[in-house]
């Protein structure tokens, strides 16, 4: 770890946001450690994970912040967003209410995030096809309207998780 820091060209901070239980922590554990947990607990406060990525000849150390979707467990919002260059804005494709909440999350992003922040909209739990409540088209049109990148993912089946994070990171570097 220490020796990597010396070689690392860029340190990059990104944040995960979205309602509770949409799968933020599992997207992160999948990306950082290739782990998934069916019975994960709600996040309290803030957690971090790192992953080193090579893009061309650049070494990038991605520091991803994960916080609680539940209001009562959230850390101070301004410090969470400070210095963040990217965000994954996550909803659950099987719960319409988490899609309706995106308006609130976008407002918060604009209030606390930097203007240049790269935001990827992520519809998670695409593996649960029989309980889908948000169509692919709904996700696509919101992304188009708000000028965001978009991807449906499954942290469980490891579908598009890597792509969602890399899309964000690629747009920055
Ligand atoms: P908070 O920390 O409360 O904000 O929730 P969170 O967004 O971090 O959700 P978390 O990652 O803890 O996941 C919530 C539940 O959804 C857990 O039971 C996970 O196993 C499950 N889950 C997460 N991603 C997926 C997925 O892609 N597919 C399925 N089927 N379940 C998932
Ligand atoms: Mg969590």
PDB file of C-alpha atoms and ligand atoms in Angstrom:
ATOM      1  CA  UNK A   1       0.000   0.000   0.000  1.00  0.00           C
ATOM      2  CA  UNK A   2       2.651   2.490   1.080  1.00  0.00           C
ATOM      3  CA  UNK A   3       4.859   1.878  -1.905  1.00  0.00           C
ATOM      4  CA  UNK A   4       1.898   2.217  -4.211  1.00  0.00           C
ATOM      5  CA  UNK A   5       1.225   5.728  -2.877  1.00  0.00           C
ATOM      6  CA  UNK A   6       4.612   6.816  -4.123  1.00  0.00           C
ATOM      7  CA  UNK A   7       3.960   5.484  -7.607  1.00  0.00           C
ATOM      8  CA  UNK A   8       0.350   6.630  -7.742  1.00  0.00           C
ATOM      9  CA  UNK A   9      -0.283   9.430 -10.246  1.00  0.00           C
ATOM     10  CA  UNK A  10      -3.714  10.467  -9.028  1.00  0.00           C
ATOM     11  CA  UNK A  11      -5.799  10.143  -5.892  1.00  0.00           C
ATOM     12  CA  UNK A  12      -9.422  10.345  -6.717  1.00  0.00           C
ATOM     13  CA  UNK A  13     -12.462  10.613  -4.447  1.00  0.00           C
ATOM     14  CA  UNK A  14     -15.941   9.482  -5.390  1.00  0.00           C
ATOM     15  CA  UNK A  15     -19.140   9.091  -3.390  1.00  0.00           C
ATOM     16  CA  UNK A  16     -22.094   6.724  -3.401  1.00  0.00           C
ATOM     17  CA  UNK A  17     -25.547   8.162  -2.802  1.00  0.00           C
ATOM     18  CA  UNK A  18     -29.126   6.926  -2.897  1.00  0.00           C
ATOM     19  CA  UNK A  19     -31.873   5.597  -0.618  1.00  0.00           C
ATOM     20  CA  UNK A  20     -31.284   2.949   2.010  1.00  0.00           C
ATOM     21  CA  UNK A  21     -31.005  -0.664   0.812  1.00  0.00           C
ATOM     22  CA  UNK A  22     -30.574   0.141  -2.887  1.00  0.00           C
ATOM     23  CA  UNK A  23     -27.240  -1.709  -2.706  1.00  0.00           C
ATOM     24  CA  UNK A  24     -24.606   1.027  -2.403  1.00  0.00           C
ATOM     25  CA  UNK A  25     -22.410  -0.905   0.047  1.00  0.00           C
ATOM     26  CA  UNK A  26     -22.631  -4.075  -2.012  1.00  0.00           C
ATOM     27  CA  UNK A  27     -21.741  -2.268  -5.228  1.00  0.00           C
ATOM     28  CA  UNK A  28     -18.686  -0.951  -3.436  1.00  0.00           C
ATOM     29  CA  UNK A  29     -17.659  -4.285  -1.897  1.00  0.00           C
ATOM     30  CA  UNK A  30     -18.119  -5.905  -5.300  1.00  0.00           C
ATOM     31  CA  UNK A  31     -15.937  -3.285  -6.979  1.00  0.00           C
ATOM     32  CA  UNK A  32     -13.254  -3.103  -4.295  1.00  0.00           C
ATOM     33  CA  UNK A  33     -13.025  -6.726  -3.092  1.00  0.00           C
ATOM     34  CA  UNK A  34     -15.290  -8.755  -5.382  1.00  0.00           C
ATOM     35  CA  UNK A  35     -17.548  -9.515  -2.416  1.00  0.00           C
ATOM     36  CA  UNK A  36     -21.324  -9.591  -2.066  1.00  0.00           C
ATOM     37  CA  UNK A  37     -23.441 -10.134   1.033  1.00  0.00           C
ATOM     38  CA  UNK A  38     -27.139 -11.044   0.925  1.00  0.00           C
ATOM     39  CA  UNK A  39     -27.683 -10.027   4.548  1.00  0.00           C
ATOM     40  CA  UNK A  40     -25.682  -6.827   4.775  1.00  0.00           C
ATOM     41  CA  UNK A  41     -26.555  -4.327   7.502  1.00  0.00           C
ATOM     42  CA  UNK A  42     -27.452  -0.692   6.842  1.00  0.00           C
ATOM     43  CA  UNK A  43     -24.408   1.551   6.835  1.00  0.00           C
ATOM     44  CA  UNK A  44     -23.950   3.804   9.851  1.00  0.00           C
ATOM     45  CA  UNK A  45     -21.863   6.937   9.354  1.00  0.00           C
ATOM     46  CA  UNK A  46     -19.257   6.718   6.600  1.00  0.00           C
ATOM     47  CA  UNK A  47     -17.178   3.848   5.240  1.00  0.00           C
ATOM     48  CA  UNK A  48     -14.384   3.868   2.671  1.00  0.00           C
ATOM     49  CA  UNK A  49     -12.858   1.501   0.212  1.00  0.00           C
ATOM     50  CA  UNK A  50      -9.939   1.850  -2.168  1.00  0.00           C
ATOM     51  CA  UNK A  51      -9.129   0.358  -5.475  1.00  0.00           C
ATOM     52  CA  UNK A  52      -6.129   0.951  -7.690  1.00  0.00           C
ATOM     53  CA  UNK A  53      -6.845   1.336 -11.363  1.00  0.00           C
ATOM     54  CA  UNK A  54      -4.601   1.679 -14.352  1.00  0.00           C
ATOM     55  CA  UNK A  55      -5.876   3.832 -17.205  1.00  0.00           C
ATOM     56  CA  UNK A  56      -3.385   3.923 -20.034  1.00  0.00           C
ATOM     57  CA  UNK A  57      -0.079   4.708 -18.363  1.00  0.00           C
ATOM     58  CA  UNK A  58      -1.684   6.417 -15.364  1.00  0.00           C
ATOM     59  CA  UNK A  59      -2.067   4.806 -11.969  1.00  0.00           C
ATOM     60  CA  UNK A  60      -5.173   5.979 -10.187  1.00  0.00           C
ATOM     61  CA  UNK A  61      -6.025   5.298  -6.581  1.00  0.00           C
ATOM     62  CA  UNK A  62      -9.796   5.510  -6.282  1.00  0.00           C
ATOM     63  CA  UNK A  63     -11.095   6.277  -2.810  1.00  0.00           C
ATOM     64  CA  UNK A  64     -14.805   5.559  -2.713  1.00  0.00           C
ATOM     65  CA  UNK A  65     -16.956   6.884   0.132  1.00  0.00           C
ATOM     66  CA  UNK A  66     -20.109   5.093   1.165  1.00  0.00           C
ATOM     67  CA  UNK A  67     -22.639   6.496   3.592  1.00  0.00           C
ATOM     68  CA  UNK A  68     -26.041   5.654   5.021  1.00  0.00           C
ATOM     69  CA  UNK A  69     -29.123   6.113   2.881  1.00  0.00           C
ATOM     70  CA  UNK A  70     -31.064   6.431   6.121  1.00  0.00           C
ATOM     71  CA  UNK A  71     -31.156  10.048   7.232  1.00  0.00           C
ATOM     72  CA  UNK A  72     -30.628   9.264  10.924  1.00  0.00           C
ATOM     73  CA  UNK A  73     -27.392   7.371  10.207  1.00  0.00           C
ATOM     74  CA  UNK A  74     -25.877   9.892   7.803  1.00  0.00           C
ATOM     75  CA  UNK A  75     -22.656  11.750   8.459  1.00  0.00           C
ATOM     76  CA  UNK A  76     -22.331  15.493   7.908  1.00  0.00           C
ATOM     77  CA  UNK A  77     -23.223  16.033   4.286  1.00  0.00           C
ATOM     78  CA  UNK A  78     -20.814  18.779   3.310  1.00  0.00           C
ATOM     79  CA  UNK A  79     -17.743  16.799   4.405  1.00  0.00           C
ATOM     80  CA  UNK A  80     -19.016  13.750   2.584  1.00  0.00           C
ATOM     81  CA  UNK A  81     -19.067  15.618  -0.733  1.00  0.00           C
ATOM     82  CA  UNK A  82     -15.930  17.715  -0.193  1.00  0.00           C
ATOM     83  CA  UNK A  83     -13.353  17.053  -2.893  1.00  0.00           C
ATOM     84  CA  UNK A  84     -15.460  14.406  -4.627  1.00  0.00           C
ATOM     85  CA  UNK A  85     -14.907  14.300  -8.379  1.00  0.00           C
ATOM     86  CA  UNK A  86     -17.465  11.630  -9.119  1.00  0.00           C
ATOM     87  CA  UNK A  87     -20.661  10.114  -7.789  1.00  0.00           C
ATOM     88  CA  UNK A  88     -22.701   6.998  -8.327  1.00  0.00           C
ATOM     89  CA  UNK A  89     -26.352   7.895  -7.793  1.00  0.00           C
ATOM     90  CA  UNK A  90     -28.061   4.588  -7.066  1.00  0.00           C
ATOM     91  CA  UNK A  91     -31.693   3.452  -7.082  1.00  0.00           C
ATOM     92  CA  UNK A  92     -33.255   0.006  -6.795  1.00  0.00           C
ATOM     93  CA  UNK A  93     -34.993  -1.188  -9.976  1.00  0.00           C
ATOM     94  CA  UNK A  94     -37.408  -3.211  -7.808  1.00  0.00           C
ATOM     95  CA  UNK A  95     -38.585  -0.266  -5.679  1.00  0.00           C
ATOM     96  CA  UNK A  96     -40.226   2.645  -7.463  1.00  0.00           C
ATOM     97  CA  UNK A  97     -39.921   4.867  -4.372  1.00  0.00           C
ATOM     98  CA  UNK A  98     -36.113   4.808  -4.661  1.00  0.00           C
ATOM     99  CA  UNK A  99     -36.422   6.117  -8.212  1.00  0.00           C
ATOM    100  CA  UNK A 100     -38.818   8.870  -7.090  1.00  0.00           C
ATOM    101  CA  UNK A 101     -36.260   9.883  -4.452  1.00  0.00           C
ATOM    102  CA  UNK A 102     -33.662  10.681  -7.111  1.00  0.00           C
ATOM    103  CA  UNK A 103     -35.029  14.193  -7.391  1.00  0.00           C
ATOM    104  CA  UNK A 104     -34.102  14.777  -3.743  1.00  0.00           C
ATOM    105  CA  UNK A 105     -30.637  13.244  -4.201  1.00  0.00           C
ATOM    106  CA  UNK A 106     -29.973  15.365  -7.284  1.00  0.00           C
ATOM    107  CA  UNK A 107     -30.877  18.474  -5.329  1.00  0.00           C
ATOM    108  CA  UNK A 108     -28.418  17.498  -2.594  1.00  0.00           C
ATOM    109  CA  UNK A 109     -25.732  16.732  -5.189  1.00  0.00           C
ATOM    110  CA  UNK A 110     -26.124  20.179  -6.668  1.00  0.00           C
ATOM    111  CA  UNK A 111     -26.107  21.859  -3.299  1.00  0.00           C
ATOM    112  CA  UNK A 112     -23.013  20.136  -1.879  1.00  0.00           C
ATOM    113  CA  UNK A 113     -21.160  18.654  -4.830  1.00  0.00           C
ATOM    114  CA  UNK A 114     -18.787  20.486  -7.115  1.00  0.00           C
ATOM    115  CA  UNK A 115     -20.124  21.744 -10.429  1.00  0.00           C
ATOM    116  CA  UNK A 116     -17.790  19.537 -12.493  1.00  0.00           C
ATOM    117  CA  UNK A 117     -18.627  16.336 -10.642  1.00  0.00           C
ATOM    118  CA  UNK A 118     -19.194  13.361 -12.960  1.00  0.00           C
ATOM    119  CA  UNK A 119     -22.408  11.572 -12.011  1.00  0.00           C
ATOM    120  CA  UNK A 120     -23.413   8.087 -13.137  1.00  0.00           C
ATOM    121  CA  UNK A 121     -27.018   7.054 -12.540  1.00  0.00           C
ATOM    122  CA  UNK A 122     -27.168   3.391 -11.498  1.00  0.00           C
ATOM    123  CA  UNK A 123     -30.274   1.184 -11.457  1.00  0.00           C
ATOM    124  CA  UNK A 124     -29.210  -1.730  -9.258  1.00  0.00           C
ATOM    125  CA  UNK A 125     -30.659  -5.245  -8.688  1.00  0.00           C
ATOM    126  CA  UNK A 126     -31.210  -5.941 -12.380  1.00  0.00           C
ATOM    127  CA  UNK A 127     -31.063  -9.651 -11.514  1.00  0.00           C
ATOM    128  CA  UNK A 128     -34.506  -9.437  -9.852  1.00  0.00           C
ATOM    129  CA  UNK A 129     -36.368  -9.346 -13.166  1.00  0.00           C
ATOM    130  CA  UNK A 130     -39.690 -10.586 -11.749  1.00  0.00           C
ATOM    131  CA  UNK A 131     -40.019  -7.791  -9.202  1.00  0.00           C
ATOM    132  CA  UNK A 132     -38.945  -4.945 -11.450  1.00  0.00           C
ATOM    133  CA  UNK A 133     -40.801  -1.662 -10.828  1.00  0.00           C
ATOM    134  CA  UNK A 134     -38.625   0.732 -12.838  1.00  0.00           C
ATOM    135  CA  UNK A 135     -38.135   0.084 -16.545  1.00  0.00           C
ATOM    136  CA  UNK A 136     -34.831   0.431 -18.340  1.00  0.00           C
ATOM    137  CA  UNK A 137     -36.427   3.217 -20.403  1.00  0.00           C
ATOM    138  CA  UNK A 138     -37.380   5.201 -17.278  1.00  0.00           C
ATOM    139  CA  UNK A 139     -33.770   5.128 -16.155  1.00  0.00           C
ATOM    140  CA  UNK A 140     -32.510   6.089 -19.592  1.00  0.00           C
ATOM    141  CA  UNK A 141     -34.871   9.041 -19.987  1.00  0.00           C
ATOM    142  CA  UNK A 142     -34.086  10.462 -16.564  1.00  0.00           C
ATOM    143  CA  UNK A 143     -30.374  10.168 -17.314  1.00  0.00           C
ATOM    144  CA  UNK A 144     -30.864  11.943 -20.621  1.00  0.00           C
ATOM    145  CA  UNK A 145     -32.962  14.678 -19.023  1.00  0.00           C
ATOM    146  CA  UNK A 146     -30.409  15.300 -16.275  1.00  0.00           C
ATOM    147  CA  UNK A 147     -27.396  14.782 -18.537  1.00  0.00           C
ATOM    148  CA  UNK A 148     -25.996  11.822 -16.597  1.00  0.00           C
ATOM    149  CA  UNK A 149     -24.364   8.589 -17.662  1.00  0.00           C
ATOM    150  CA  UNK A 150     -26.542   5.581 -16.968  1.00  0.00           C
ATOM    151  CA  UNK A 151     -26.181   1.899 -16.283  1.00  0.00           C
ATOM    152  CA  UNK A 152     -28.235  -0.932 -14.811  1.00  0.00           C
ATOM    153  CA  UNK A 153     -26.224  -3.190 -12.526  1.00  0.00           C
ATOM    154  CA  UNK A 154     -26.414  -6.259 -10.370  1.00  0.00           C
ATOM    155  CA  UNK A 155     -24.028  -6.285  -7.440  1.00  0.00           C
ATOM    156  CA  UNK A 156     -25.253  -9.800  -6.726  1.00  0.00           C
ATOM    157  CA  UNK A 157     -24.532 -11.254 -10.159  1.00  0.00           C
ATOM    158  CA  UNK A 158     -21.623  -8.918 -10.800  1.00  0.00           C
ATOM    159  CA  UNK A 159     -23.178  -7.353 -13.891  1.00  0.00           C
ATOM    160  CA  UNK A 160     -21.925  -3.930 -15.040  1.00  0.00           C
ATOM    161  CA  UNK A 161     -20.512  -3.048 -11.609  1.00  0.00           C
ATOM    162  CA  UNK A 162     -16.987  -2.601 -12.907  1.00  0.00           C
ATOM    163  CA  UNK A 163     -18.352  -0.698 -15.916  1.00  0.00           C
ATOM    164  CA  UNK A 164     -20.333   1.751 -13.791  1.00  0.00           C
ATOM    165  CA  UNK A 165     -17.299   2.715 -11.709  1.00  0.00           C
ATOM    166  CA  UNK A 166     -14.960   2.765 -14.688  1.00  0.00           C
ATOM    167  CA  UNK A 167     -17.336   4.906 -16.719  1.00  0.00           C
ATOM    168  CA  UNK A 168     -17.187   7.499 -13.978  1.00  0.00           C
ATOM    169  CA  UNK A 169     -13.412   7.301 -13.612  1.00  0.00           C
ATOM    170  CA  UNK A 170     -12.804   7.360 -17.376  1.00  0.00           C
ATOM    171  CA  UNK A 171     -14.826  10.549 -17.736  1.00  0.00           C
ATOM    172  CA  UNK A 172     -12.576  12.272 -15.249  1.00  0.00           C
ATOM    173  CA  UNK A 173      -9.197  11.159 -16.623  1.00  0.00           C
TER     174      UNK A 173
HETATM  175  P1  LIG B   1     -27.767   1.710   3.388  1.00  0.00           P
HETATM  176  O1  LIG B   1     -26.407   1.440   3.906  1.00  0.00           O
HETATM  177  O2  LIG B   1     -28.824   1.543   4.431  1.00  0.00           O
HETATM  178  O3  LIG B   1     -27.891   3.044   2.731  1.00  0.00           O
HETATM  179  O4  LIG B   1     -28.112   0.591   2.249  1.00  0.00           O
HETATM  180  P2  LIG B   1     -27.222   0.231   0.962  1.00  0.00           P
HETATM  181  O5  LIG B   1     -27.673   1.065  -0.180  1.00  0.00           O
HETATM  182  O6  LIG B   1     -25.786   0.258   1.287  1.00  0.00           O
HETATM  183  O7  LIG B   1     -27.691  -1.276   0.639  1.00  0.00           O
HETATM  184  P3  LIG B   1     -26.868  -2.628   0.841  1.00  0.00           P
HETATM  185  O8  LIG B   1     -25.681  -2.679  -0.047  1.00  0.00           O
HETATM  186  O9  LIG B   1     -26.623  -2.850   2.271  1.00  0.00           O
HETATM  187  O10 LIG B   1     -27.906  -3.703   0.258  1.00  0.00           O
HETATM  188  C1  LIG B   1     -29.232  -3.815   0.776  1.00  0.00           C
HETATM  189  C2  LIG B   1     -29.792  -5.214   0.465  1.00  0.00           C
HETATM  190  O11 LIG B   1     -29.911  -5.388  -0.961  1.00  0.00           O
HETATM  191  C3  LIG B   1     -28.900  -6.356   0.952  1.00  0.00           C
HETATM  192  O12 LIG B   1     -29.721  -7.386   1.414  1.00  0.00           O
HETATM  193  C4  LIG B   1     -28.162  -6.795  -0.303  1.00  0.00           C
HETATM  194  O13 LIG B   1     -27.796  -8.147  -0.263  1.00  0.00           O
HETATM  195  C5  LIG B   1     -29.208  -6.528  -1.386  1.00  0.00           C
HETATM  196  N1  LIG B   1     -28.621  -6.264  -2.710  1.00  0.00           N
HETATM  197  C6  LIG B   1     -27.678  -5.344  -3.010  1.00  0.00           C
HETATM  198  N2  LIG B   1     -27.381  -5.363  -4.318  1.00  0.00           N
HETATM  199  C7  LIG B   1     -28.159  -6.323  -4.869  1.00  0.00           C
HETATM  200  C8  LIG B   1     -28.319  -6.841  -6.195  1.00  0.00           C
HETATM  201  O14 LIG B   1     -27.706  -6.414  -7.170  1.00  0.00           O
HETATM  202  N3  LIG B   1     -29.248  -7.850  -6.363  1.00  0.00           N
HETATM  203  C9  LIG B   1     -29.967  -8.353  -5.325  1.00  0.00           C
HETATM  204  N4  LIG B   1     -30.840  -9.343  -5.590  1.00  0.00           N
HETATM  205  N5  LIG B   1     -29.837  -7.898  -4.064  1.00  0.00           N
HETATM  206  C10 LIG B   1     -28.949  -6.895  -3.835  1.00  0.00           C
HETATM  207 MG1  LIG B   2     -24.780   0.800   2.980  1.00  0.00          MG
END
